[in-house]
C-alpha cells in the first residue's frame, strides 16, 4: 500500500511539472530546499540506525530518500516551483512513514530469514526513486533546443515576424506591421555554447525599421516551453511586443 501511494504521488507530481519551461519560477524554492534537506538527512540517519538494529526492511525504506530527494531537486531546477512539488513532497514522506512502522514492528534479521513481500516493497521503492532520478536528469531542456524558424505573431499589435533558415543560404527574417515592413538577416548568439541561446535581428544601417534600437536587436525568450516558446521585444512607443508561433 505504501509503495502504491508513493508511485501515485510521485507520478502525478512529475506529470504536473513542466521541465521544458524556458523561464522557471523559483518562488519559495528555499522552502523546497529545506524540505529536501530534512528528508535526505532523516533518510541517512535512519538508514544507519536500521543497519545497526539489523532491520533491513527499515533500511530499504530509509535508503529511498537518497535518490528520491535529488530527483525532485533536479526537477525543481528544470521546471521551477509549482503545485507539483506538493505531490512529490508527499511521495517523499511515504517511505519515512513506512520506515517508522518497520522500526516498531520489524524483528531483527537474525530472528528470521524470509523478508516476505514487505521487504520487496522497500526494494521496489528504492528502484522507483532511482528511475525518478534518471527521468529528472534527462527531462529538462534549455533554450538552445528551440527551433526559432517559422512565423511569429502578435495579434493585438498586428505584427508578424517570419524567420527562415534555408539550408543553402543565409538565415533571413521579415517583420511586418500595419505601418511598416523590414527584411534582413538573423542569427543566434553563440549557438551550442550557452544554455540561453536567443535570436538576433541583424539590421542594415539606413534601412527601414519597424522597431527602435541598435543595428543588432535581440529577441528575448520571455516564457513558454521549448515546444511553445514566447518571444518578446520592445516595440514603438515603449510598448512591449509578445510574439507567439503560429
mmCIF file of C-alpha atoms in Angstrom:
data_model
loop_
_atom_site.group_PDB
_atom_site.id
_atom_site.type_symbol
_atom_site.label_atom_id
_atom_site.label_comp_id
_atom_site.label_asym_id
_atom_site.label_seq_id
_atom_site.Cartn_x
_atom_site.Cartn_y
_atom_site.Cartn_z
ATOM 1 C CA UNK A 1 0.000 0.000 0.000
ATOM 2 C CA UNK A 2 2.791 2.425 0.898
ATOM 3 C CA UNK A 3 4.649 1.670 -2.324
ATOM 4 C CA UNK A 4 1.468 2.191 -4.342
ATOM 5 C CA UNK A 5 0.912 5.582 -2.695
ATOM 6 C CA UNK A 6 4.473 6.578 -3.460
ATOM 7 C CA UNK A 7 4.053 5.612 -7.113
ATOM 8 C CA UNK A 8 0.838 7.634 -7.434
ATOM 9 C CA UNK A 9 2.078 10.801 -5.743
ATOM 10 C CA UNK A 10 5.476 10.799 -7.456
ATOM 11 C CA UNK A 11 3.976 10.114 -10.888
ATOM 12 C CA UNK A 12 1.328 12.822 -10.559
ATOM 13 C CA UNK A 13 3.932 15.278 -9.334
ATOM 14 C CA UNK A 14 6.289 14.649 -12.246
ATOM 15 C CA UNK A 15 3.429 14.752 -14.765
ATOM 16 C CA UNK A 16 2.233 18.116 -13.437
ATOM 17 C CA UNK A 17 5.757 19.569 -13.575
ATOM 18 C CA UNK A 18 6.936 21.290 -16.748
ATOM 19 C CA UNK A 19 10.662 20.524 -17.121
ATOM 20 C CA UNK A 20 10.824 22.206 -20.552
ATOM 21 C CA UNK A 21 9.766 25.589 -19.127
ATOM 22 C CA UNK A 22 12.010 28.323 -20.521
ATOM 23 C CA UNK A 23 11.527 30.758 -17.618
ATOM 24 C CA UNK A 24 11.043 28.611 -14.481
ATOM 25 C CA UNK A 25 9.527 30.274 -11.410
ATOM 26 C CA UNK A 26 11.727 29.701 -8.361
ATOM 27 C CA UNK A 27 9.476 31.492 -5.871
ATOM 28 C CA UNK A 28 9.551 29.694 -2.487
ATOM 29 C CA UNK A 29 12.308 27.407 -3.743
ATOM 30 C CA UNK A 30 14.078 27.931 -0.420
ATOM 31 C CA UNK A 31 11.230 26.168 1.387
ATOM 32 C CA UNK A 32 11.517 23.251 -1.010
ATOM 33 C CA UNK A 33 15.275 23.073 -0.443
ATOM 34 C CA UNK A 34 14.654 22.883 3.299
ATOM 35 C CA UNK A 35 12.158 20.052 2.886
ATOM 36 C CA UNK A 36 14.539 18.084 0.667
ATOM 37 C CA UNK A 37 17.394 18.620 3.102
ATOM 38 C CA UNK A 38 15.323 17.360 6.033
ATOM 39 C CA UNK A 39 14.174 14.310 4.071
ATOM 40 C CA UNK A 40 17.733 13.500 3.000
ATOM 41 C CA UNK A 41 19.178 13.858 6.498
ATOM 42 C CA UNK A 42 16.334 11.844 8.016
ATOM 43 C CA UNK A 43 16.862 9.101 5.453
ATOM 44 C CA UNK A 44 20.620 8.857 6.001
ATOM 45 C CA UNK A 45 20.379 8.874 9.795
ATOM 46 C CA UNK A 46 17.543 6.346 9.738
ATOM 47 C CA UNK A 47 19.487 4.092 7.377
ATOM 48 C CA UNK A 48 22.415 3.986 9.805
ATOM 49 C CA UNK A 49 20.081 3.227 12.716
ATOM 50 C CA UNK A 50 18.283 0.500 10.761
ATOM 51 C CA UNK A 51 21.545 -1.190 9.828
ATOM 52 C CA UNK A 52 22.715 -1.012 13.436
ATOM 53 C CA UNK A 53 19.487 -2.597 14.649
ATOM 54 C CA UNK A 54 19.629 -5.260 11.904
ATOM 55 C CA UNK A 55 16.314 -4.181 10.401
ATOM 56 C CA UNK A 56 16.841 -4.494 6.630
ATOM 57 C CA UNK A 57 13.297 -3.551 5.628
ATOM 58 C CA UNK A 58 13.550 -0.262 7.507
ATOM 59 C CA UNK A 59 16.937 0.265 5.868
ATOM 60 C CA UNK A 60 15.449 -0.158 2.388
ATOM 61 C CA UNK A 61 12.725 2.396 3.104
ATOM 62 C CA UNK A 62 15.289 4.815 4.560
ATOM 63 C CA UNK A 63 17.551 4.416 1.525
ATOM 64 C CA UNK A 64 14.722 5.603 -0.712
ATOM 65 C CA UNK A 65 15.435 9.206 0.241
ATOM 66 C CA UNK A 66 18.981 9.137 -1.140
ATOM 67 C CA UNK A 67 17.964 9.094 -4.852
ATOM 68 C CA UNK A 68 14.442 10.500 -4.383
ATOM 69 C CA UNK A 69 15.426 13.880 -2.941
ATOM 70 C CA UNK A 70 17.943 14.681 -5.737
ATOM 71 C CA UNK A 71 15.328 13.598 -8.293
ATOM 72 C CA UNK A 72 12.920 16.242 -7.031
ATOM 73 C CA UNK A 73 15.762 18.764 -6.769
ATOM 74 C CA UNK A 74 16.717 18.350 -10.425
ATOM 75 C CA UNK A 75 13.059 18.677 -11.396
ATOM 76 C CA UNK A 76 12.861 21.964 -9.498
ATOM 77 C CA UNK A 77 15.905 23.198 -11.415
ATOM 78 C CA UNK A 78 14.214 22.385 -14.735
ATOM 79 C CA UNK A 79 10.569 23.185 -14.015
ATOM 80 C CA UNK A 80 10.680 25.728 -11.206
ATOM 81 C CA UNK A 81 8.216 25.676 -8.334
ATOM 82 C CA UNK A 82 4.534 24.815 -8.576
ATOM 83 C CA UNK A 83 1.770 22.722 -7.043
ATOM 84 C CA UNK A 84 3.506 19.658 -8.465
ATOM 85 C CA UNK A 85 6.032 19.878 -5.618
ATOM 86 C CA UNK A 86 3.319 19.180 -3.020
ATOM 87 C CA UNK A 87 2.635 15.822 -4.660
ATOM 88 C CA UNK A 88 6.336 14.973 -4.679
ATOM 89 C CA UNK A 89 6.744 16.089 -1.057
ATOM 90 C CA UNK A 90 4.045 13.639 -0.004
ATOM 91 C CA UNK A 91 5.763 10.926 -2.052
ATOM 92 C CA UNK A 92 8.991 11.649 -0.165
ATOM 93 C CA UNK A 93 7.246 11.312 3.202
ATOM 94 C CA UNK A 94 5.610 7.963 2.437
ATOM 95 C CA UNK A 95 8.861 5.916 2.733
ATOM 96 C CA UNK A 96 9.704 7.656 6.004
ATOM 97 C CA UNK A 97 6.343 6.664 7.479
ATOM 98 C CA UNK A 98 6.869 3.076 6.326
ATOM 99 C CA UNK A 99 10.345 3.151 7.850
ATOM 100 C CA UNK A 100 8.931 4.222 11.243
ATOM 101 C CA UNK A 101 6.422 1.360 11.098
ATOM 102 C CA UNK A 102 9.278 -1.056 10.406
ATOM 103 C CA UNK A 103 11.259 0.315 13.341
ATOM 104 C CA UNK A 104 8.355 -0.575 15.606
ATOM 105 C CA UNK A 105 7.283 -3.955 14.244
ATOM 106 C CA UNK A 106 10.185 -5.438 12.248
ATOM 107 C CA UNK A 107 12.138 -8.165 14.003
ATOM 108 C CA UNK A 108 15.939 -8.138 13.761
ATOM 109 C CA UNK A 109 17.312 -10.041 10.778
ATOM 110 C CA UNK A 110 18.799 -12.774 12.963
ATOM 111 C CA UNK A 111 15.298 -13.866 14.059
ATOM 112 C CA UNK A 112 14.019 -14.780 10.621
ATOM 113 C CA UNK A 113 15.271 -15.472 7.121
ATOM 114 C CA UNK A 114 12.279 -14.645 4.900
ATOM 115 C CA UNK A 115 11.515 -10.935 4.474
ATOM 116 C CA UNK A 116 8.318 -11.671 2.544
ATOM 117 C CA UNK A 117 6.566 -9.150 0.305
ATOM 118 C CA UNK A 118 7.167 -6.268 2.737
ATOM 119 C CA UNK A 119 10.914 -6.205 2.086
ATOM 120 C CA UNK A 120 10.169 -6.383 -1.618
ATOM 121 C CA UNK A 121 8.156 -3.171 -1.332
ATOM 122 C CA UNK A 122 11.107 -1.393 0.248
ATOM 123 C CA UNK A 123 13.417 -2.508 -2.518
ATOM 124 C CA UNK A 124 10.872 -1.501 -5.148
ATOM 125 C CA UNK A 125 10.668 1.921 -3.523
ATOM 126 C CA UNK A 126 14.420 2.386 -3.978
ATOM 127 C CA UNK A 127 14.185 1.300 -7.631
ATOM 128 C CA UNK A 128 11.321 3.750 -8.186
ATOM 129 C CA UNK A 129 13.412 6.566 -6.746
ATOM 130 C CA UNK A 130 16.353 5.693 -8.996
ATOM 131 C CA UNK A 131 14.038 5.738 -12.019
ATOM 132 C CA UNK A 132 12.665 9.121 -10.921
ATOM 133 C CA UNK A 133 16.227 10.433 -10.650
ATOM 134 C CA UNK A 134 17.004 9.296 -14.191
ATOM 135 C CA UNK A 135 13.804 10.885 -15.504
ATOM 136 C CA UNK A 136 14.531 14.214 -13.819
ATOM 137 C CA UNK A 137 18.090 14.261 -15.166
ATOM 138 C CA UNK A 138 17.058 13.777 -18.791
ATOM 139 C CA UNK A 139 13.687 15.547 -18.915
ATOM 140 C CA UNK A 140 14.912 19.160 -18.870
ATOM 141 C CA UNK A 141 15.540 21.231 -21.972
ATOM 142 C CA UNK A 142 17.253 24.570 -22.468
ATOM 143 C CA UNK A 143 16.788 27.481 -24.826
ATOM 144 C CA UNK A 144 19.367 26.018 -27.197
ATOM 145 C CA UNK A 145 16.774 23.358 -28.114
ATOM 146 C CA UNK A 146 14.260 25.882 -29.521
ATOM 147 C CA UNK A 147 13.535 25.903 -33.236
ATOM 148 C CA UNK A 148 13.049 29.601 -34.000
ATOM 149 C CA UNK A 149 12.132 29.242 -37.662
ATOM 150 C CA UNK A 150 8.552 29.897 -38.671
ATOM 151 C CA UNK A 151 6.003 32.673 -38.295
ATOM 152 C CA UNK A 152 5.540 34.582 -35.048
ATOM 153 C CA UNK A 153 2.634 36.926 -34.448
ATOM 154 C CA UNK A 154 1.221 39.496 -32.069
ATOM 155 C CA UNK A 155 -2.477 39.765 -32.869
ATOM 156 C CA UNK A 156 -3.034 42.791 -30.630
ATOM 157 C CA UNK A 157 -0.454 44.909 -32.465
ATOM 158 C CA UNK A 158 -0.941 43.292 -35.863
ATOM 159 C CA UNK A 159 2.721 42.253 -36.030
ATOM 160 C CA UNK A 160 4.086 39.282 -37.978
ATOM 161 C CA UNK A 161 7.692 38.059 -37.815
ATOM 162 C CA UNK A 162 8.843 35.329 -40.195
ATOM 163 C CA UNK A 163 12.201 33.647 -39.522
ATOM 164 C CA UNK A 164 13.611 31.390 -42.247
ATOM 165 C CA UNK A 165 16.751 29.277 -42.248
ATOM 166 C CA UNK A 166 17.281 27.708 -45.679
ATOM 167 C CA UNK A 167 19.967 25.025 -45.922
ATOM 168 C CA UNK A 168 21.604 26.676 -48.958
ATOM 169 C CA UNK A 169 21.601 30.322 -47.896
ATOM 170 C CA UNK A 170 21.746 32.816 -45.035
ATOM 171 C CA UNK A 171 19.024 32.999 -42.421
ATOM 172 C CA UNK A 172 16.637 35.862 -43.076
ATOM 173 C CA UNK A 173 13.636 37.462 -41.438
ATOM 174 C CA UNK A 174 10.699 39.621 -42.434
ATOM 175 C CA UNK A 175 8.944 41.831 -39.890
ATOM 176 C CA UNK A 176 5.634 43.344 -40.882
ATOM 177 C CA UNK A 177 3.211 45.609 -39.071
ATOM 178 C CA UNK A 178 0.344 47.838 -40.105
ATOM 179 C CA UNK A 179 2.671 50.748 -40.811
ATOM 180 C CA UNK A 180 5.975 49.290 -41.992
ATOM 181 C CA UNK A 181 7.997 46.291 -43.088
ATOM 182 C CA UNK A 182 11.670 45.351 -42.717
ATOM 183 C CA UNK A 183 13.781 42.488 -44.045
ATOM 184 C CA UNK A 184 17.328 41.442 -43.110
ATOM 185 C CA UNK A 185 19.373 38.535 -41.748
ATOM 186 C CA UNK A 186 19.148 36.942 -38.317
ATOM 187 C CA UNK A 187 21.386 34.652 -36.276
ATOM 188 C CA UNK A 188 21.787 33.035 -32.862
ATOM 189 C CA UNK A 189 24.094 34.285 -30.138
ATOM 190 C CA UNK A 190 26.862 31.722 -29.597
ATOM 191 C CA UNK A 191 24.941 28.603 -30.758
ATOM 192 C CA UNK A 192 25.715 25.425 -28.815
ATOM 193 C CA UNK A 193 27.893 27.385 -26.372
ATOM 194 C CA UNK A 194 25.337 28.567 -23.818
ATOM 195 C CA UNK A 195 22.058 27.486 -22.260
ATOM 196 C CA UNK A 196 20.420 30.839 -23.060
ATOM 197 C CA UNK A 197 20.725 30.935 -26.852
ATOM 198 C CA UNK A 198 18.479 33.654 -28.289
ATOM 199 C CA UNK A 199 17.947 35.115 -31.783
ATOM 200 C CA UNK A 200 19.365 38.404 -33.032
ATOM 201 C CA UNK A 201 17.995 40.508 -35.890
ATOM 202 C CA UNK A 202 20.952 41.852 -37.920
ATOM 203 C CA UNK A 203 19.530 45.024 -39.402
ATOM 204 C CA UNK A 204 21.243 47.040 -42.089
ATOM 205 C CA UNK A 205 22.210 50.644 -41.464
ATOM 206 C CA UNK A 206 19.904 53.118 -43.131
ATOM 207 C CA UNK A 207 17.236 50.522 -43.942
ATOM 208 C CA UNK A 208 13.604 50.954 -42.914
ATOM 209 C CA UNK A 209 12.955 49.745 -39.380
ATOM 210 C CA UNK A 210 9.764 48.823 -37.599
ATOM 211 C CA UNK A 211 11.438 48.567 -34.200
ATOM 212 C CA UNK A 212 13.606 51.122 -32.415
ATOM 213 C CA UNK A 213 17.045 50.129 -31.204
ATOM 214 C CA UNK A 214 20.561 49.294 -32.427
ATOM 215 C CA UNK A 215 21.565 47.508 -35.627
ATOM 216 C CA UNK A 216 21.684 44.159 -33.819
ATOM 217 C CA UNK A 217 18.427 43.644 -31.949
ATOM 218 C CA UNK A 218 17.998 40.659 -29.616
ATOM 219 C CA UNK A 219 14.657 38.892 -29.288
ATOM 220 C CA UNK A 220 14.103 37.787 -25.697
ATOM 221 C CA UNK A 221 12.664 34.424 -24.698
ATOM 222 C CA UNK A 222 10.137 35.603 -22.117
ATOM 223 C CA UNK A 223 8.185 32.436 -21.387
ATOM 224 C CA UNK A 224 6.510 29.314 -22.672
ATOM 225 C CA UNK A 225 8.103 25.944 -23.247
ATOM 226 C CA UNK A 226 10.530 24.509 -25.781
ATOM 227 C CA UNK A 227 7.563 23.359 -27.861
ATOM 228 C CA UNK A 228 5.616 26.639 -27.480
ATOM 229 C CA UNK A 229 8.051 29.465 -26.689
ATOM 230 C CA UNK A 230 7.106 33.116 -26.323
ATOM 231 C CA UNK A 231 9.411 35.805 -27.712
ATOM 232 C CA UNK A 232 9.396 39.452 -26.735
ATOM 233 C CA UNK A 233 10.959 42.746 -27.711
ATOM 234 C CA UNK A 234 10.368 46.447 -27.166
ATOM 235 C CA UNK A 235 8.067 47.902 -29.796
ATOM 236 C CA UNK A 236 7.438 51.522 -30.792
ATOM 237 C CA UNK A 237 6.211 53.985 -28.159
ATOM 238 C CA UNK A 238 7.531 51.805 -25.334
ATOM 239 C CA UNK A 239 5.020 49.006 -25.941
ATOM 240 C CA UNK A 240 6.484 45.533 -25.349
ATOM 241 C CA UNK A 241 5.599 43.031 -28.064
ATOM 242 C CA UNK A 242 4.956 39.391 -27.196
ATOM 243 C CA UNK A 243 5.293 37.048 -30.162
ATOM 244 C CA UNK A 244 3.910 33.506 -30.311
ATOM 245 C CA UNK A 245 4.414 30.964 -33.053
ATOM 246 C CA UNK A 246 1.515 30.338 -35.396
#
